[in-house]
Coordinates of C-alpha atoms in Angstrom, one line a residue:
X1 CA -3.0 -4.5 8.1
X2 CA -4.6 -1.0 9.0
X3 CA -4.6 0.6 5.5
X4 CA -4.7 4.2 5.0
X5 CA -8.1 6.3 4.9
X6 CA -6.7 9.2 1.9
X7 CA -6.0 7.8 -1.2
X8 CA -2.6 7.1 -2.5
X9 CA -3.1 9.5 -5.4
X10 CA -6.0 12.7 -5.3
X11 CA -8.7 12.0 -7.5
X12 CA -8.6 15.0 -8.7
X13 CA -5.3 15.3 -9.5
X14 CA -6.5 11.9 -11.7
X15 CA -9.6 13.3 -13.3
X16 CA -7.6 16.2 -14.4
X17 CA -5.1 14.1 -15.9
X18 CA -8.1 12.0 -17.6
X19 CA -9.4 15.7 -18.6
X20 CA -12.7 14.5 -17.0
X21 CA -15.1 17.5 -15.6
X22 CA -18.1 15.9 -14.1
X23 CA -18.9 13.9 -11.2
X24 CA -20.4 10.9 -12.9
X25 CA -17.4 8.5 -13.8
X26 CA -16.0 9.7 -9.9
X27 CA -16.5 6.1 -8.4
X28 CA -15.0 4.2 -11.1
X29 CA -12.1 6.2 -11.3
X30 CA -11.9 6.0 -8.2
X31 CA -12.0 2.4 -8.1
X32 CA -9.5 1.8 -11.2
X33 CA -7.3 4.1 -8.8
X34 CA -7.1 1.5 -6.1
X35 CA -6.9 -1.0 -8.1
X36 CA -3.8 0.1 -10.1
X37 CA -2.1 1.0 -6.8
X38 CA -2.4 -2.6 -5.4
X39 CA -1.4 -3.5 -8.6
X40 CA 1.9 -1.5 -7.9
X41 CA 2.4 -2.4 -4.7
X42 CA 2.3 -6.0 -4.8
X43 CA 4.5 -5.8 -7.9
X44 CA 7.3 -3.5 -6.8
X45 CA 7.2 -4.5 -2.8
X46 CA 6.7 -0.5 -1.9
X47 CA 3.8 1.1 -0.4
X48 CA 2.7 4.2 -1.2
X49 CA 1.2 5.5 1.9
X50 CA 1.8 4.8 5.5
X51 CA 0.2 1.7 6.6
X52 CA 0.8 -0.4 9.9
X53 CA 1.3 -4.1 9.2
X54 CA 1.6 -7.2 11.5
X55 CA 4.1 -9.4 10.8
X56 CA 3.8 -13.2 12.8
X57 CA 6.0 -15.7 12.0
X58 CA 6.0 -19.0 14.1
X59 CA 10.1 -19.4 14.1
X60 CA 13.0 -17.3 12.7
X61 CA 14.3 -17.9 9.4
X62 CA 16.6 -20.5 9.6
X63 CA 20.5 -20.0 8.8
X64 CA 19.5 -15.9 9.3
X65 CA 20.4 -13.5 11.8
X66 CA 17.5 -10.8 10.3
X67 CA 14.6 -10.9 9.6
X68 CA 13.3 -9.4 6.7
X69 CA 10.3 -7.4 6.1
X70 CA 8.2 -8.0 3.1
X71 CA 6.6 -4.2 2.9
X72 CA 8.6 -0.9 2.3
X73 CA 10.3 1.4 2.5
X74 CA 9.9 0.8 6.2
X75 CA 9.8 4.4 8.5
X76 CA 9.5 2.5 12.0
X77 CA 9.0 -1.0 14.0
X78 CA 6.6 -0.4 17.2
X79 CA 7.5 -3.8 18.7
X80 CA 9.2 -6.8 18.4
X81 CA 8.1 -10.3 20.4
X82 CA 9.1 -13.3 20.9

C-alpha cells in the first residue's frame, strides 16, 4: 500500500470547523484527523484519496469468474499476473 502524502481532509479547513486559532492543538488534530479517516475507510470500504494497493492472492476465487477488489471506488488496474 503506497498511501497518500496530503491529507484526506485540510487541517485547516478542520481547525476552522473546530473554531480553533492557534498552532498548539495542530498535531492532535491532526492525528484525530487520520484516525477518523481510517476509521471511515475500513468501515464503508471507500478511500478517500488516491492510493496504489497490491492485491496477491495465491488462487482465484473458486466458483467466480471476477475477482473482486476490496478498496474503492477503483479509478485504474496497472497490471494483472498470473
Amino acid at each position: 500500500t503506497q498511501s497518500p502524502s496530503e491529507p484526506a481532509i485540510d487541517l485547516g479547513l478542520v481547525k476552522a470547523h473546530l473554531r480553533v486559532t492557534h498552532a498548539m492543538e495542530d498535531a492532535i488534530i491532526a492525528t484525530d484527523l487520520r484516525a477518523a479517516v481510517a476509521r471511515f475507510e475500513r468501515a464503508t470500504g471507500l478511500v478517500l484519496l488516491p492510493t496504489v494497493y497490491t492485491l496477491y492472492l495465491d488462487r482465484f476465487p473458486p466458483g467466480s469468474t471476477a475477482l473482486e477488489i476490496p478498496r474503492g471506488p477503483l479509478r485504474s488496474v496497472a497490471s494483472v499476473t498470473w
